mmCIF file of C-alpha atoms in Angstrom:
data_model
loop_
_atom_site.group_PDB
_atom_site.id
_atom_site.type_symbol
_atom_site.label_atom_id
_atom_site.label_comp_id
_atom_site.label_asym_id
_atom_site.label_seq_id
_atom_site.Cartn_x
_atom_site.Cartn_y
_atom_site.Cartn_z
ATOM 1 C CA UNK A 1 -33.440 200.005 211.237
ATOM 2 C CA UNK A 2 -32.434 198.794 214.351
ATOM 3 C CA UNK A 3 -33.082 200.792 217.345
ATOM 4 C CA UNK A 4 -30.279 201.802 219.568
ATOM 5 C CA UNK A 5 -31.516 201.700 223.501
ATOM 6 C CA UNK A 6 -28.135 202.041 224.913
ATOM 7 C CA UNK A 7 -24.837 203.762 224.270
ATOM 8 C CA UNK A 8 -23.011 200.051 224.719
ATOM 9 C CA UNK A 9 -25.886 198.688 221.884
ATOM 10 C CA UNK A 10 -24.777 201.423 219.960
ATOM 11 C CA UNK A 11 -21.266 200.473 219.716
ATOM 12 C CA UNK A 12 -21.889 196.940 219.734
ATOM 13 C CA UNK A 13 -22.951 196.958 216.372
ATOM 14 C CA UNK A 14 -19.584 199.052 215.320
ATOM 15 C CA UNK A 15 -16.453 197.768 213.682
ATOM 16 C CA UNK A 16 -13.978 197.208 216.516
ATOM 17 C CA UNK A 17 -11.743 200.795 214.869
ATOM 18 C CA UNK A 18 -14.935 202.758 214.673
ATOM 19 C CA UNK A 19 -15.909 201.509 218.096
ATOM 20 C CA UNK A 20 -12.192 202.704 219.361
ATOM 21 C CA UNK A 21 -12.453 205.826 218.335
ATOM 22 C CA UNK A 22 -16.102 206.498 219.290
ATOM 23 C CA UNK A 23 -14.778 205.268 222.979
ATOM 24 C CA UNK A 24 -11.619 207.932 223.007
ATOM 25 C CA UNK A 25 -14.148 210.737 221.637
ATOM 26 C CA UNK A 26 -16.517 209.692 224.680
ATOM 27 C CA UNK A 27 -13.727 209.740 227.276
ATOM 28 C CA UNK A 28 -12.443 213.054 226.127
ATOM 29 C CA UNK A 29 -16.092 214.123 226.607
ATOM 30 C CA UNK A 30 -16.180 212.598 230.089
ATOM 31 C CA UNK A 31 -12.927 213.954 231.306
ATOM 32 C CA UNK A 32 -14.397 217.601 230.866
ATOM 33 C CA UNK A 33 -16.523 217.453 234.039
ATOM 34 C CA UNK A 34 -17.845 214.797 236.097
ATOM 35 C CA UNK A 35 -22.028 215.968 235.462
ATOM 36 C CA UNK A 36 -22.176 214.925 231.807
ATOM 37 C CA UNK A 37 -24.761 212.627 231.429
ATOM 38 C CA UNK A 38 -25.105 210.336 228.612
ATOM 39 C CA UNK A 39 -28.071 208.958 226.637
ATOM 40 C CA UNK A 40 -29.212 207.807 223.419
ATOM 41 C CA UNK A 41 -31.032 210.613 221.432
ATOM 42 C CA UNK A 42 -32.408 210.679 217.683
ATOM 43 C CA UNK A 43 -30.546 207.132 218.054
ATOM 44 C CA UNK A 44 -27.442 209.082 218.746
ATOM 45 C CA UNK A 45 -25.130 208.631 221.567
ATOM 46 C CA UNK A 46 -25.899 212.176 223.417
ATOM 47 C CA UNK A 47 -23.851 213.666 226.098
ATOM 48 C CA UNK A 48 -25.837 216.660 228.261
ATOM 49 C CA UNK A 49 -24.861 218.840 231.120
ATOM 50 C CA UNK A 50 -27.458 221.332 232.012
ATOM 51 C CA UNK A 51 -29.140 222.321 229.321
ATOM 52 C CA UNK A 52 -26.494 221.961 226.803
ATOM 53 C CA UNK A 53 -25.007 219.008 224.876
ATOM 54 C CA UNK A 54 -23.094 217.134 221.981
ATOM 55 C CA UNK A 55 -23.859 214.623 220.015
ATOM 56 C CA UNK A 56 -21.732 211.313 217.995
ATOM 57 C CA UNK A 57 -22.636 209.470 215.387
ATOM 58 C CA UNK A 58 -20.740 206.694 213.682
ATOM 59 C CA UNK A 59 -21.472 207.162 209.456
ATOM 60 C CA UNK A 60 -21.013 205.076 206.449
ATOM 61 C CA UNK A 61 -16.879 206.518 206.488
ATOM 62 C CA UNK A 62 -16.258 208.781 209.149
ATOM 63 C CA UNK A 63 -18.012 210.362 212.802
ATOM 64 C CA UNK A 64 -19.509 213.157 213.196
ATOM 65 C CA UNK A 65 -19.648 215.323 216.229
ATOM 66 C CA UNK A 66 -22.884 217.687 216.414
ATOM 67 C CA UNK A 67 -21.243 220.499 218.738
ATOM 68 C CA UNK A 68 -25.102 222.256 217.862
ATOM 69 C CA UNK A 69 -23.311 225.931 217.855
ATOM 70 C CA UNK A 70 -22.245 226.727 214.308
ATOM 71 C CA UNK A 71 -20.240 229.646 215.768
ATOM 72 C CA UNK A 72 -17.641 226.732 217.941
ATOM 73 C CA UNK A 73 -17.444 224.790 214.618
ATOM 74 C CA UNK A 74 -16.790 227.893 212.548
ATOM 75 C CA UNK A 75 -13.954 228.380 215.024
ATOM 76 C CA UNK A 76 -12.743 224.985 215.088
ATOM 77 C CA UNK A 77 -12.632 224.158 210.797
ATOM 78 C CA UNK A 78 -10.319 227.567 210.982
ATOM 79 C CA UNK A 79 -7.810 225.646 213.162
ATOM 80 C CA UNK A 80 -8.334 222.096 211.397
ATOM 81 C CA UNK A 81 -9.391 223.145 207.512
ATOM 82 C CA UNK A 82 -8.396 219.060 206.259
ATOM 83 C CA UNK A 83 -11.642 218.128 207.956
ATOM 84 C CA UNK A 84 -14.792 217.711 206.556
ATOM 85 C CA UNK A 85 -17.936 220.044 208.402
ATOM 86 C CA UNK A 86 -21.993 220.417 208.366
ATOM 87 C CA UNK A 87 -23.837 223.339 209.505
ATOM 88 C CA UNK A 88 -23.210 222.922 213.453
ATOM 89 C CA UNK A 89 -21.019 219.602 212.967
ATOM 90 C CA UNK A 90 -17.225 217.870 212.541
ATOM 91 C CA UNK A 91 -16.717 214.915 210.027
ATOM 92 C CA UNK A 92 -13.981 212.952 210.907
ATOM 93 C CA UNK A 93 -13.108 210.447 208.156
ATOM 94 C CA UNK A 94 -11.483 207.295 209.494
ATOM 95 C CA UNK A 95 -8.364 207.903 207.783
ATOM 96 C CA UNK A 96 -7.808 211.454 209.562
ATOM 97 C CA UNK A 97 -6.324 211.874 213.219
ATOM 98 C CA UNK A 98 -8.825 212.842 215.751
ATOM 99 C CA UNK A 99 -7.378 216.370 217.479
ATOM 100 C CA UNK A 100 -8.007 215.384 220.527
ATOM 101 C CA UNK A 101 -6.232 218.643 222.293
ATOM 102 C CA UNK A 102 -8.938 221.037 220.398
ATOM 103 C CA UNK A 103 -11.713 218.770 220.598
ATOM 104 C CA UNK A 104 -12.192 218.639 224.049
ATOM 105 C CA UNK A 105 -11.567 222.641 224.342
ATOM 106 C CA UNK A 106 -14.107 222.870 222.512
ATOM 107 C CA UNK A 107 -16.988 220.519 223.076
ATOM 108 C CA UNK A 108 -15.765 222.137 226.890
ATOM 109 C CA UNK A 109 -16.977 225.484 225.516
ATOM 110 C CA UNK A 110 -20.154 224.124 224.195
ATOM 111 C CA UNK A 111 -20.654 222.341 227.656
ATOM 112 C CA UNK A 112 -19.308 224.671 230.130
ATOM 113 C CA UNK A 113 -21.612 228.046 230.150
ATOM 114 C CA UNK A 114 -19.642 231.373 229.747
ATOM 115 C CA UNK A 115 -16.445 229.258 228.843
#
């Protein structure tokens, strides 16, 4: 296994679509406040602000988000049921339209505190 020191490593090794879409995901993340800080964590890309964060991962056929509050993905698959989900995470297959709009509200409510 190669071992991913940096975000830009990370998506290095990505197919130019997957590395796209990881980039727009990571935008939308950044354009929620300008004190998210980014690392690589359990050789994910990690984005933290305070003590909270989200996590991306690129997988064999689609990302996942880790949101790591079951309750904001519970919330989410009711508003987007043609996606794919994990206990405290979103699958999005390559094939499926990233919603942008409801993604950001609501990695901002996993971010933000009492949001």
């Amino acid at each position: 296994m190669i071992e991913n020191h940096t975000i830009e490593t990370y998506l290095g090794y990505l197919s130019e679509e997957r590395r796209r879409r990881l980039n727009l995901i990571r935008k939308t993340i950044h354009s929620i406040a300008s004190d998210i800080s980014e690392s690589m964590r359990y050789r994910m890309p990690t984005f933290e602000r305070d003590d909270r964060w989200v996590s991306v991962a690129s997988q064999k056929h689609y990302i996942s988000i880790y949101l790591g509050r079951e309750n904001v993905v519970r919330e989410f698959a009711q508003k987007h049921p043609q996606l794919n989900y994990g206990k405290a995470c979103i699958r999005i297959r390559d094939n499926q339209d990233i919603p942008f709009k409801d993604l950001k509200l609501y990695i901002n409510r996993v971010l933000t505190p009492d949001v």
